[in-house]
Coordinates of C-alpha atoms and ligand atoms in Angstrom, one line a residue:
X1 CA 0.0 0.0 0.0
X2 CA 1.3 3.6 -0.8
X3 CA 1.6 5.8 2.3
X4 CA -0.3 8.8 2.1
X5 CA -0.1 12.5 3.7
X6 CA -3.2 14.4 4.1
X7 CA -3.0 18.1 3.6
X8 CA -5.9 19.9 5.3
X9 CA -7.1 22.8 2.7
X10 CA -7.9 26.1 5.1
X11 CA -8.2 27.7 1.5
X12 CA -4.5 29.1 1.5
X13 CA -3.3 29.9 -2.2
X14 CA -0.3 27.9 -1.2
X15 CA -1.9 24.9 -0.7
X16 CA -1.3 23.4 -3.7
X17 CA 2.4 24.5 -3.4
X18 CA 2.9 22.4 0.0
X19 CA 1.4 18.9 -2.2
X20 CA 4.0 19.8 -5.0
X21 CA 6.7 19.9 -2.5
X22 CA 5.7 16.8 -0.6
X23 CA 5.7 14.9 -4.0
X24 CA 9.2 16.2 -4.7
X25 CA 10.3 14.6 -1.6
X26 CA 9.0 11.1 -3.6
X27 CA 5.7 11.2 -0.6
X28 CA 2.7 10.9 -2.1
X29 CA 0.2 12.9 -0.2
X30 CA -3.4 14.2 -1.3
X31 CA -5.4 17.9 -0.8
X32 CA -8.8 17.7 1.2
X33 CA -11.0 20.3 1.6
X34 CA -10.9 20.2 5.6
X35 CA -15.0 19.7 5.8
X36 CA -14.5 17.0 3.2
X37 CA -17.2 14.4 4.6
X38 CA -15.6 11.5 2.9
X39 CA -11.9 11.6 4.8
X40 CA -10.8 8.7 7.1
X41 CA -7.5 10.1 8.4
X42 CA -6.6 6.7 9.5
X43 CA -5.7 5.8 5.6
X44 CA -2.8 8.7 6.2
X45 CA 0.3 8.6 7.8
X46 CA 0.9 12.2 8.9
X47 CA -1.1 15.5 8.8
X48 CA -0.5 18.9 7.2
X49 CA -3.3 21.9 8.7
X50 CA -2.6 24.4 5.9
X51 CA -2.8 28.4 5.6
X52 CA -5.9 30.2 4.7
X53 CA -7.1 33.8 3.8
X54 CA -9.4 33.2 7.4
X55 CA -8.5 34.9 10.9
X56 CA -8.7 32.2 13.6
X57 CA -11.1 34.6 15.1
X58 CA -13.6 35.4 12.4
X59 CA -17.1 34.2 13.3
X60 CA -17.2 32.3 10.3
X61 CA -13.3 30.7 10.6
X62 CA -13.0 26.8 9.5
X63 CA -13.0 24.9 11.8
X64 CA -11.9 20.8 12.1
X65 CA -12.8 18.1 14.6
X66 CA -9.3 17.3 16.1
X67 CA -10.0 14.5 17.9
X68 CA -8.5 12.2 15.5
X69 CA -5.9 13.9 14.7
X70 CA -3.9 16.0 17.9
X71 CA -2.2 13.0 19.3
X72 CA -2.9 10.3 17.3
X73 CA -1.0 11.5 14.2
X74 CA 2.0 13.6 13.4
X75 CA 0.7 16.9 12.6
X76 CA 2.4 20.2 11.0
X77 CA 0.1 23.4 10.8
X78 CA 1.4 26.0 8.4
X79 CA 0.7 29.4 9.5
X80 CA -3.3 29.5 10.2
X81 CA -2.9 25.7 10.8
X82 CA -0.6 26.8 13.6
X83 CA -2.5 29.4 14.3
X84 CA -5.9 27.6 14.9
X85 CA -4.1 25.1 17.1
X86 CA -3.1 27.7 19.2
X87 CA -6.3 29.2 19.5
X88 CA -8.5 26.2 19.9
X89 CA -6.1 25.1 22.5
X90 CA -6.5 28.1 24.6
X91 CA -3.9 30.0 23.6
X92 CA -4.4 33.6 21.9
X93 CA -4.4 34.7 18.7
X94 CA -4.5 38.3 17.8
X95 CA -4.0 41.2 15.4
X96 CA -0.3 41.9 14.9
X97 CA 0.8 45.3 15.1
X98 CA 1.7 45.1 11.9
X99 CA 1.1 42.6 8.8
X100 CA 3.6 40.4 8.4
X101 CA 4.5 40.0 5.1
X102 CA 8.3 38.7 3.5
X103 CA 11.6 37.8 4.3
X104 CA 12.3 36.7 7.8
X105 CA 15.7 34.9 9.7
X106 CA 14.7 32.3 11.6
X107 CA 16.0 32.1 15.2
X108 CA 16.0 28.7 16.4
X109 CA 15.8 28.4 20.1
X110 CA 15.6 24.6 20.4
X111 CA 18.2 23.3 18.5
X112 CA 17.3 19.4 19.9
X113 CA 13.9 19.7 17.9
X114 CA 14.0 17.4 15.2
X115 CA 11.8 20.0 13.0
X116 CA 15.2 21.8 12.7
X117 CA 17.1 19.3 12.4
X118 CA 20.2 20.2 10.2
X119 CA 18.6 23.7 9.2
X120 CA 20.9 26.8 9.5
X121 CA 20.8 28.9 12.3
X122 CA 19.8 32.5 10.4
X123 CA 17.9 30.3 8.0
X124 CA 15.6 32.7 5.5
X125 CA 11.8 31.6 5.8
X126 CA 8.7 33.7 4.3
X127 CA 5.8 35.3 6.4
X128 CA 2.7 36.0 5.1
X129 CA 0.2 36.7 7.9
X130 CA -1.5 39.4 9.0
X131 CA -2.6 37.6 13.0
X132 CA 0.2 36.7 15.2
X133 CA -0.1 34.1 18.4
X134 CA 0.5 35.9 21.2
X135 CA 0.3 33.5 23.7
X136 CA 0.9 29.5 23.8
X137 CA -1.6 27.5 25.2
X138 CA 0.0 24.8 28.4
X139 CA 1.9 22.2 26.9
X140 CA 2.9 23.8 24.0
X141 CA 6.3 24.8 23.5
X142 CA 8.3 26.9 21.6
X143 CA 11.4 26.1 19.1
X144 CA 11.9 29.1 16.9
X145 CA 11.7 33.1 16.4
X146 CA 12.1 35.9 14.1
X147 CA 12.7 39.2 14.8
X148 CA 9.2 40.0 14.9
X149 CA 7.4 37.0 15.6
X150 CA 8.0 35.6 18.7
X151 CA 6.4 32.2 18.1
X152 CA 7.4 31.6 14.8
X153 CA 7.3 27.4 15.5
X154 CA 6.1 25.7 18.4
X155 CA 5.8 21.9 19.0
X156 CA 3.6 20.1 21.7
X157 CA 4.9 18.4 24.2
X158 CA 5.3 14.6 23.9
X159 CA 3.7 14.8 20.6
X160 CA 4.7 14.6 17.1
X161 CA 2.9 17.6 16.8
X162 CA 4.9 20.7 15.2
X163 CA 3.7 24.2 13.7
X164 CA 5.2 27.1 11.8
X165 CA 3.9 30.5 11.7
X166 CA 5.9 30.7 8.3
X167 CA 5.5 29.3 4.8
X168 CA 7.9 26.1 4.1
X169 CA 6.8 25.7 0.9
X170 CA 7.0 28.9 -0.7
X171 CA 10.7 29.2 -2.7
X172 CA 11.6 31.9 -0.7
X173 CA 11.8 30.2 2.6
X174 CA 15.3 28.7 1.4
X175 CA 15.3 25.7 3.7
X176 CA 11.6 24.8 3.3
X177 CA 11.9 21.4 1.7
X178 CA 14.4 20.3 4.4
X179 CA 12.1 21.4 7.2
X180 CA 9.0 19.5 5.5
X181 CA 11.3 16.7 5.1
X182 CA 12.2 16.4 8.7
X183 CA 8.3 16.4 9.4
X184 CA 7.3 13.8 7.3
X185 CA 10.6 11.6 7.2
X186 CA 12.6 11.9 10.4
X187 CA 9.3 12.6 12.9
X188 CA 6.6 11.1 10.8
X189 CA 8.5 7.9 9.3
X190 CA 6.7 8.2 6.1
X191 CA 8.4 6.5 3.2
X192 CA 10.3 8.2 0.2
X193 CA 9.2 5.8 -2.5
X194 CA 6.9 7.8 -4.5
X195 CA 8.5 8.1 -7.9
X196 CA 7.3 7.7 -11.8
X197 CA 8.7 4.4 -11.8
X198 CA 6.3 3.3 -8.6
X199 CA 3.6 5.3 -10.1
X200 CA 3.7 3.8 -13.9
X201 CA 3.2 0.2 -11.8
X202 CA 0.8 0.6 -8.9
X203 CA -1.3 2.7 -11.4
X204 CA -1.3 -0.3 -14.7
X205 CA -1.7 -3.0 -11.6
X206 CA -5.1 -0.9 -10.7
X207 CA -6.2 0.0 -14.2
X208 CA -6.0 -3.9 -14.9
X209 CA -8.3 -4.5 -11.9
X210 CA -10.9 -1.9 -12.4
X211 CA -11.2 -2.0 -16.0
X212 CA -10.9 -6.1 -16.6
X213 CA -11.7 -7.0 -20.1
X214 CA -13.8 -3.7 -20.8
X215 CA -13.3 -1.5 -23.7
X216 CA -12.5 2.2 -23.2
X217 CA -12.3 4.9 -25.6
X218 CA -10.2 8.0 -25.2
X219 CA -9.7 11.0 -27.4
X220 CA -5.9 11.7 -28.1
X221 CA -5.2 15.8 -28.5
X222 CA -1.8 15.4 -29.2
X223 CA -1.0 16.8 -25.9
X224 CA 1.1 15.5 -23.5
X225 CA -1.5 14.7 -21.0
X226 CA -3.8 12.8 -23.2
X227 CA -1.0 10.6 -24.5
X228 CA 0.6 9.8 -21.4
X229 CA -3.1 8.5 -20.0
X230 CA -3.1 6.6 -23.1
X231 CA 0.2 4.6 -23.0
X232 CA -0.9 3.8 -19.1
X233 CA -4.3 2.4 -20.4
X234 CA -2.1 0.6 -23.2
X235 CA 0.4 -1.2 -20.8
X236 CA -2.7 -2.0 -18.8
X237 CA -5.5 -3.3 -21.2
X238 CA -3.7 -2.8 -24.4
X239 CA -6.0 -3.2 -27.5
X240 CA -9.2 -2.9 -25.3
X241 CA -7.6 0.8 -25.6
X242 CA -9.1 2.4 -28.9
X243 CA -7.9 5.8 -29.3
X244 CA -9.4 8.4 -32.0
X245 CA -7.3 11.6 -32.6
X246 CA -9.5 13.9 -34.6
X247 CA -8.5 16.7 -37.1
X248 CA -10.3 19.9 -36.3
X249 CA -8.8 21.6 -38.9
X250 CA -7.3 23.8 -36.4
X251 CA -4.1 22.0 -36.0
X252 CA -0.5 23.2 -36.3
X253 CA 0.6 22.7 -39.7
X254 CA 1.0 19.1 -40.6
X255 CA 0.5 18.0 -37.1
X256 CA -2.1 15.5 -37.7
X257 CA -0.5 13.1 -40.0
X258 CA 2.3 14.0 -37.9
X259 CA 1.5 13.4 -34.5
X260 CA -0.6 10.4 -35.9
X261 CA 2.5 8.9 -37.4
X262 CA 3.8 9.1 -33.4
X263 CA 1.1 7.2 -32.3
X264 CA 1.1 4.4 -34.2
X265 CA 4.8 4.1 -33.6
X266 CA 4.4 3.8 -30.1
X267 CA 1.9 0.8 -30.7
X268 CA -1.5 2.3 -29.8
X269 CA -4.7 1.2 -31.5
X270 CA -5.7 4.8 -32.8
X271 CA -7.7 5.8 -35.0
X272 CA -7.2 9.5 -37.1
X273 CA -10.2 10.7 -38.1
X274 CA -10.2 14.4 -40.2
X275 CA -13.1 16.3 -39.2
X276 CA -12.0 19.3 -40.6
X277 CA -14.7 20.1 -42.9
X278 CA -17.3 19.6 -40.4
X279 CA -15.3 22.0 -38.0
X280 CA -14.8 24.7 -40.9
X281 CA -18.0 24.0 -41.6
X282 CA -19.7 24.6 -38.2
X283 CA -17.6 27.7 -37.9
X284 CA -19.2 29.9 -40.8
X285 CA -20.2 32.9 -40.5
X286 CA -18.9 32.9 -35.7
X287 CA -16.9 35.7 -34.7
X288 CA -17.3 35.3 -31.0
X289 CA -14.4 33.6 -29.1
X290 CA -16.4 31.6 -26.8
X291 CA -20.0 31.3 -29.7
X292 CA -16.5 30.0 -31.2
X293 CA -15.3 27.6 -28.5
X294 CA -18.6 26.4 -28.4
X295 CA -19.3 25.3 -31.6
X296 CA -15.9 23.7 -31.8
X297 CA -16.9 21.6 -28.3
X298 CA -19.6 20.6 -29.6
X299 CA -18.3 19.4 -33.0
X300 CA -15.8 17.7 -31.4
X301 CA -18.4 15.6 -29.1
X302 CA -20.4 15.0 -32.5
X303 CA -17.6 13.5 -34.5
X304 CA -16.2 11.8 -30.8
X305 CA -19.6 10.6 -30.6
X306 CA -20.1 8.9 -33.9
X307 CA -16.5 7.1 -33.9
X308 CA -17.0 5.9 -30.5
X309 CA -20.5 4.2 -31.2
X310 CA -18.7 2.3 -34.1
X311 CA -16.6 0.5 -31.4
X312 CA -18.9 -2.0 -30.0
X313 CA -19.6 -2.7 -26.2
X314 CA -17.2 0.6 -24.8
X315 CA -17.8 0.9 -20.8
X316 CA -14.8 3.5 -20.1
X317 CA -13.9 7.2 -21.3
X318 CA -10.3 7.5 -20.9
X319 CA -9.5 10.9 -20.0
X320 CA -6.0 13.2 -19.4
X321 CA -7.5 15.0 -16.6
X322 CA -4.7 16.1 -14.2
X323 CA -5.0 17.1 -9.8
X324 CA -4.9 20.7 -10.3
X325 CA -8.5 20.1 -12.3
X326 CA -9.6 17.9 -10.0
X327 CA -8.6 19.2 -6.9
X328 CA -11.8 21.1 -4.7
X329 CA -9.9 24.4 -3.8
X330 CA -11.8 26.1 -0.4
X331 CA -13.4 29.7 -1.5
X332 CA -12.7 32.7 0.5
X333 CA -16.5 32.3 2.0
X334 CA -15.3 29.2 3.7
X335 CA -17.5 26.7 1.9
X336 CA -15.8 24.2 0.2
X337 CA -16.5 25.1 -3.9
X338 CA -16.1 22.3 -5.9
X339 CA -13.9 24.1 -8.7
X340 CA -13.9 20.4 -10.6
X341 CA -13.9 21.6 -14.4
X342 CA -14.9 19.7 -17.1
X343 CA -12.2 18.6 -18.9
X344 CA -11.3 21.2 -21.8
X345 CA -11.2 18.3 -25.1
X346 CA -13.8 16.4 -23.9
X347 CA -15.9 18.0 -21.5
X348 CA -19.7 17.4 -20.9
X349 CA -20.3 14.1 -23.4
X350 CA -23.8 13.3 -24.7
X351 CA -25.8 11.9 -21.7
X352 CA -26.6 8.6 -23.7
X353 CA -22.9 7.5 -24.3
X354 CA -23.2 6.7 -20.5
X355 CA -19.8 5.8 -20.8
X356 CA -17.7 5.4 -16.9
X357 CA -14.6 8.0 -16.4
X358 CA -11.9 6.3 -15.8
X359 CA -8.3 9.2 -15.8
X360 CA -5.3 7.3 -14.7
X361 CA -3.7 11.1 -14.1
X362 CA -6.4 12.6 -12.1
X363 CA -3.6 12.8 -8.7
X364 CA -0.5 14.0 -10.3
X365 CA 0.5 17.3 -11.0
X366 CA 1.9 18.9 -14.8
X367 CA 5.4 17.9 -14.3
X368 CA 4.5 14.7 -12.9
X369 CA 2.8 13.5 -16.0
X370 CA 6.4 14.4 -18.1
X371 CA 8.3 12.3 -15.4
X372 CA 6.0 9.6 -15.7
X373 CA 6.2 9.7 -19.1
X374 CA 9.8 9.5 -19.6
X375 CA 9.6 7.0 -17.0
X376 CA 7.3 4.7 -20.2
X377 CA 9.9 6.0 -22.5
X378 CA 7.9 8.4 -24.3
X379 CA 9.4 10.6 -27.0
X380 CA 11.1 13.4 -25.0
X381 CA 10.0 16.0 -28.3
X382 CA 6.6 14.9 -27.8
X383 CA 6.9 15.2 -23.8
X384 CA 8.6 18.5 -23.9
X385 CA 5.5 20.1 -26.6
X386 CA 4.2 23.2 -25.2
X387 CA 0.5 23.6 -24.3
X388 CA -2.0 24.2 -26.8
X389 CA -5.8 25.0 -26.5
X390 CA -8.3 22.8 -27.4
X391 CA -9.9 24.8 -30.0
X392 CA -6.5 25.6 -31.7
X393 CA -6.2 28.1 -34.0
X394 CA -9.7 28.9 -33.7
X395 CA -9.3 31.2 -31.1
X396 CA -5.8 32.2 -32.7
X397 CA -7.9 33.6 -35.7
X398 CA -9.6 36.5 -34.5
X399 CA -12.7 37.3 -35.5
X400 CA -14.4 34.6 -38.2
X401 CA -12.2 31.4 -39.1
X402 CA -11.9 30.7 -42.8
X403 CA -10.1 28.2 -44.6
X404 CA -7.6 30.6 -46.1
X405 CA -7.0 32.2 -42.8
X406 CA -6.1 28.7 -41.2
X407 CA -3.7 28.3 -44.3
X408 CA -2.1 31.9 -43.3
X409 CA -1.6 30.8 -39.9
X410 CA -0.6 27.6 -40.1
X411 CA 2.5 28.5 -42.3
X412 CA 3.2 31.7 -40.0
X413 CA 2.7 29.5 -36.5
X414 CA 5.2 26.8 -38.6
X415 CA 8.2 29.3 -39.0
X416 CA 7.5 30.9 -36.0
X417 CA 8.2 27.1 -34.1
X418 CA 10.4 25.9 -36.6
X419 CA 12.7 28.9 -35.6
X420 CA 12.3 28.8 -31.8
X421 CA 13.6 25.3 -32.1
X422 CA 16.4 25.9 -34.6
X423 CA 17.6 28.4 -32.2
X424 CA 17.2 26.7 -29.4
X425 CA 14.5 28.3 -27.8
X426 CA 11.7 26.2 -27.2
X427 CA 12.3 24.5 -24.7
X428 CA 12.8 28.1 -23.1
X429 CA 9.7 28.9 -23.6
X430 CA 6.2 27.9 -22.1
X431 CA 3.9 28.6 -24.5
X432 CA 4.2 30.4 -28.3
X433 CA 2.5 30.8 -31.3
X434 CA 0.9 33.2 -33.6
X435 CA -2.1 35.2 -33.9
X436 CA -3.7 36.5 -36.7
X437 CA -5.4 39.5 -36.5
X438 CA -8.7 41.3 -38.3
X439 CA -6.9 44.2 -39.4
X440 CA -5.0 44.8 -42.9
X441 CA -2.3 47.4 -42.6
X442 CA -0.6 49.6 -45.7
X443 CA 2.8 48.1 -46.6
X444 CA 5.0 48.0 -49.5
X445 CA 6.5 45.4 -51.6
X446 CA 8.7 46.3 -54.7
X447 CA 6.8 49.0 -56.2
X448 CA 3.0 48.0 -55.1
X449 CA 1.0 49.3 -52.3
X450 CA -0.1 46.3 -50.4
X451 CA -3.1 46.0 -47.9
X452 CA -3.0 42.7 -45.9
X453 CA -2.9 41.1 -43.0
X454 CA -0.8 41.7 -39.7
X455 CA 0.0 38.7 -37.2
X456 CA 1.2 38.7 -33.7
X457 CA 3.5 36.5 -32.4
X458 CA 3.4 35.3 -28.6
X459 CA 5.9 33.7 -26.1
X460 CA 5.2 33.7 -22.4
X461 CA 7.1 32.1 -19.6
X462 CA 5.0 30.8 -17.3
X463 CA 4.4 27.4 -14.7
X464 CA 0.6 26.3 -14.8
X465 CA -0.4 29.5 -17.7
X466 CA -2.4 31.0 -14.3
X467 CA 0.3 34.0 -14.8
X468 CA 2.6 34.6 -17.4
X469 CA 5.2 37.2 -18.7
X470 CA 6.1 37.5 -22.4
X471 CA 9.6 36.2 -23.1
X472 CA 12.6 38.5 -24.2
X473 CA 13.0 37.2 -27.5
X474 CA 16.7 37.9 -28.8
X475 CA 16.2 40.9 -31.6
X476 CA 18.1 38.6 -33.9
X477 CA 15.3 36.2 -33.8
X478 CA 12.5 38.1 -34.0
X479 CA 14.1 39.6 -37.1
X480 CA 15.1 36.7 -39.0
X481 CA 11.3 35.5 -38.2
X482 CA 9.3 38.6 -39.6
X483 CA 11.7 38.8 -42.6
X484 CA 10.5 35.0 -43.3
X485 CA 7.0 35.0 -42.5
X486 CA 6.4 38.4 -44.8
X487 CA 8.9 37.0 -47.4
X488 CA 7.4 33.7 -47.6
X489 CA 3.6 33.6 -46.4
X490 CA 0.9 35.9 -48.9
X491 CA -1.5 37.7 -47.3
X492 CA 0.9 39.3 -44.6
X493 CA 2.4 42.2 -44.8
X494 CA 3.1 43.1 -40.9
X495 CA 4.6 41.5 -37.7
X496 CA 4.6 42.3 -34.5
X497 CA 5.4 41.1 -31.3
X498 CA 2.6 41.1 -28.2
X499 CA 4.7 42.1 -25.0
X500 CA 1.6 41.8 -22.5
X501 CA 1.7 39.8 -19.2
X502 CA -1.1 38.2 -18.0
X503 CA -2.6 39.8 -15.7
X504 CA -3.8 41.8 -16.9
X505 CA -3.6 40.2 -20.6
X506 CA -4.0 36.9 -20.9
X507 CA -1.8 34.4 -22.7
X508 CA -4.6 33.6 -26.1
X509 CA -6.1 36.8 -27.6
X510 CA -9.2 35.1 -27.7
Ligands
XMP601 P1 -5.4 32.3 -21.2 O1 -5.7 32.8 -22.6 O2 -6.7 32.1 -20.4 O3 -4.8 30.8 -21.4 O4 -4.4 33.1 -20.5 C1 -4.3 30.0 -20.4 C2 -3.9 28.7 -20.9 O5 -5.1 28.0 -21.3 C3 -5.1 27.7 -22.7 N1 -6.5 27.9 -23.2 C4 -7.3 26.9 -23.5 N2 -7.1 25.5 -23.5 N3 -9.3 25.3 -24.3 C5 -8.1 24.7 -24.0 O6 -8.0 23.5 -24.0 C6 -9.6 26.6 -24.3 O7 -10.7 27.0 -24.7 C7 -8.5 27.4 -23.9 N4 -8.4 28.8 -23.8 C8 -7.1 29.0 -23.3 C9 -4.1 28.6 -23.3 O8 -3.6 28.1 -24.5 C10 -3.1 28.7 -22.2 O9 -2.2 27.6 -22.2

């Protein structure tokens, strides 16, 4: 059995953070919201009480019954976890004098506590609180300071229970990891042996018990999330995996036959089907992005829909869902929301398909899904590809799509990527590509007057495309790519070069 951690969600917006770091550490641990009503925290080895946007004191604070917890497991509360041990202990919690927000040096005062066990004296940590405990409650005891914050960790007295008011998981508390390590490794005695490697076989053993002999379906994007799902189903049921990869029309340029050509190398039963008519088709005449988005979805669940009632008897959808779709983040009101979206490719299927979900990546995070990829020996290049949107150039093509405007794109996308990777640049980058816009602008070739077409290029730097900031393209690049794409693609006259973060932009135009 894998040994779990639970991370109690207070609604902090570093909660996700703290599971990322655990899982670097090779401990697999999981988020609940902490009024989840389906948690038994006996299936977990050790506690983390997270942060959260809440004052202990607010009438309408979270709260948690700790009776199966305090004592009974090894516990770490992360700043308002800390806090609300303190305060439903009988200790006090109050407004600091000041919020306290940054850089802090920590002071450790008990240098026995195995919390601190081979962290620096001095040792950098990040505050981000605005309430400060101001007085312990009996039996607690404390083990560090900073120059403001007198009670910056604590521990309980014969207990393996330990608190910070500080964030260990945030990159600028230096020594972070170490400290979460010492939690969960030296004090809790949970094992290190999550890795791909463990993962790629406890997850094929499970797919092969749940799914038997059944059939299951799954729609390939040419994305790395889709096809990593896929090669786990394959190693697990093999053929009983049929996978369609549809042609929207809205593909990079040659990416279907491409990307196809990948698939069937790798030995997976899938089946290309080029919808791009229908999807040009259903497209006539929209100009709004999401009147846009829509009519691709539901395209895309038509033509899905009709390949995947040719395959007789299917029980499963396949799907590449990841944990940051999946996971229920707490809202600022203190109810849990269930922020579970739809998956983007495939989301909300025709009621009578009936088919079960079954998303072998549904608890592993972005990064994980490469690793566990490379762990299957998947093709780095198609590992490494950068994220792109569901509808594809559809929203990349402002205003109406056309087939002529796809053409456009597709060749000035293509040299734009071609040259990112001839200079060594992709893998630099998060996300690029091109957009074309619905203006013509007056240029000048030879002796003509032309009036055409202007595209944008975009490449933004980014972890999870929540924030971005656009990329400092060397000039040299940027140069050698507008000569190109107005040398060599009709119908553009114009480049330029969108240098917008996000916020306030965001990364598509549409
Ligand atoms: P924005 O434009 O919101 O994009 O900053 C953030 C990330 O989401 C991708 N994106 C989409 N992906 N269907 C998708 O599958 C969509 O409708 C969609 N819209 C945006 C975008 O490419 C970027 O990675």
């Amino acid at each position: 059995m894998q040994q779990k951690v639970l991370i109690l969600d207070f609604g902090s917006q570093f909660t996700q953070l703290i599971a990322r770091r655990v899982r670097e550490l090779n401990i697999y641990c999981e988020i609940h919201p902490f009024n989840s009503t389906k948690l038994n925290v006996d299936d977990f080895k050790a506690v983390i009480l997270s942060g959260s946007p809440f004052s202990v004191n607010a009438d309408n604070a979270p709260t948690i019954d700790l009776t199966k917890i305090k004592g009974k497991k090894p516990v770490l509360g992360v700043c308002y976890g800390a806090q609300y041990l303190v305060h439903h202990y009988g200790g006090q919690v109050g407004d600091s004098n000041s919020r306290e927000y940054g850089r802090a040096n920590l002071n450790i005062v008990d240098l026995n506590a195995p919390l601190f066990e081979n962290v620096s004296q001095g040792s950098q940590v990040w505050m981000s609180h605005s309430d400060t405990i101001k007085r312990l409650p009996a039996g607690f005891k404390k083990i560090a300071s900073t120059s403001d914050v007198e009670y910056a960790a604590f521990t309980i007295e014969d207990e393996d229970t330990f608190a910070i008011q500080f964030h260990p998981e945030v990159y600028h508390t230096t020594e972070g990891k170490k400290i979460l390590e010492n939690f969960l490794v030296k004090i809790a005695g949970v094992e290190q042996t999550w890795t791909p490697n463990s993962f790629v076989e406890t997850t094929v053993s499970d797919l092969k018990a749940k799914l038997g002999n059944d059939k299951v379906v799954l729609g390939l994007s040419g994305g790395v999330d889709s096809s990593v799902a896929a090669v786990l189903l394959d190693k697990a049921i093999g053929h009983n995996l049929y996978c369609i990869f549809v042609n929207n029309g809205l593909l990079r340029k040659d990416e279907f036959t491409q990307v196809l050509a990948q698939y069937e190398d790798m030995g997976l039963n899938v089946k290309g089907v080029d919808a791009s008519a229908r999807f040009l088709k259903a497209l006539e005449g929209i100009t709004d992005p999401e009147a846009k988005r829509k009519a691709i979805g539901n395209t895309f669940i038509e033509v899905f829909d009709d390949e995947a009632q040719r395959i007789k008897d299917v029980v499963w959808l396949g799907q590449g869902t990841i944990y940051p779709d999946v996971i229920e983040s707490v809202s600022a009101s203190g109810g849990p929301s269930a922020t579970i979206k739809s998956h983007h490719n495939v989301g909300g299927l025709p009621d009578f398909m009936k088919l079960k979900i079954v998303e072998p990546l549904r608890m592993i995070f972005k990064d994980e899904v490469r690793r566990v990829g490379k762990s299957l020996g998947m093709n780095p290049a198609l590992l490494g590809r950068h994220p792109f949107p569901g509808p594809g150039l559809g929203i990349r093509i402002l205003g109406e799509v056309t087939p002529e405007k796809v053409r456009i794109l597709q060749e000035v996308d293509a040299i734009f990527i071609d040259g990112l990777k001839k200079w060594n640049l992709y893998d630099d980058v998060w996300q690029a590509g091109a957009m074309l816009l619905p203006v013509n602008s007056v240029g000048v070739m030879g002796d003509e007057r032309t009036y055409e077409r202007v595209v944008a290029l975009r490449a933004v730097s980014s972890t999870d495309g929540m924030t971005a900031d656009w990329v400092n393209l060397p000039y040299e690049f940027l140069q050698e790519t507008s000569n190109k794409i107005i040398n060599s693609v009709k119908g553009v006259n114009r480049v330029v070069y969108d240098i917008s973060s996000k916020p306030p932009a965001t990364i598509e135009w549409e």
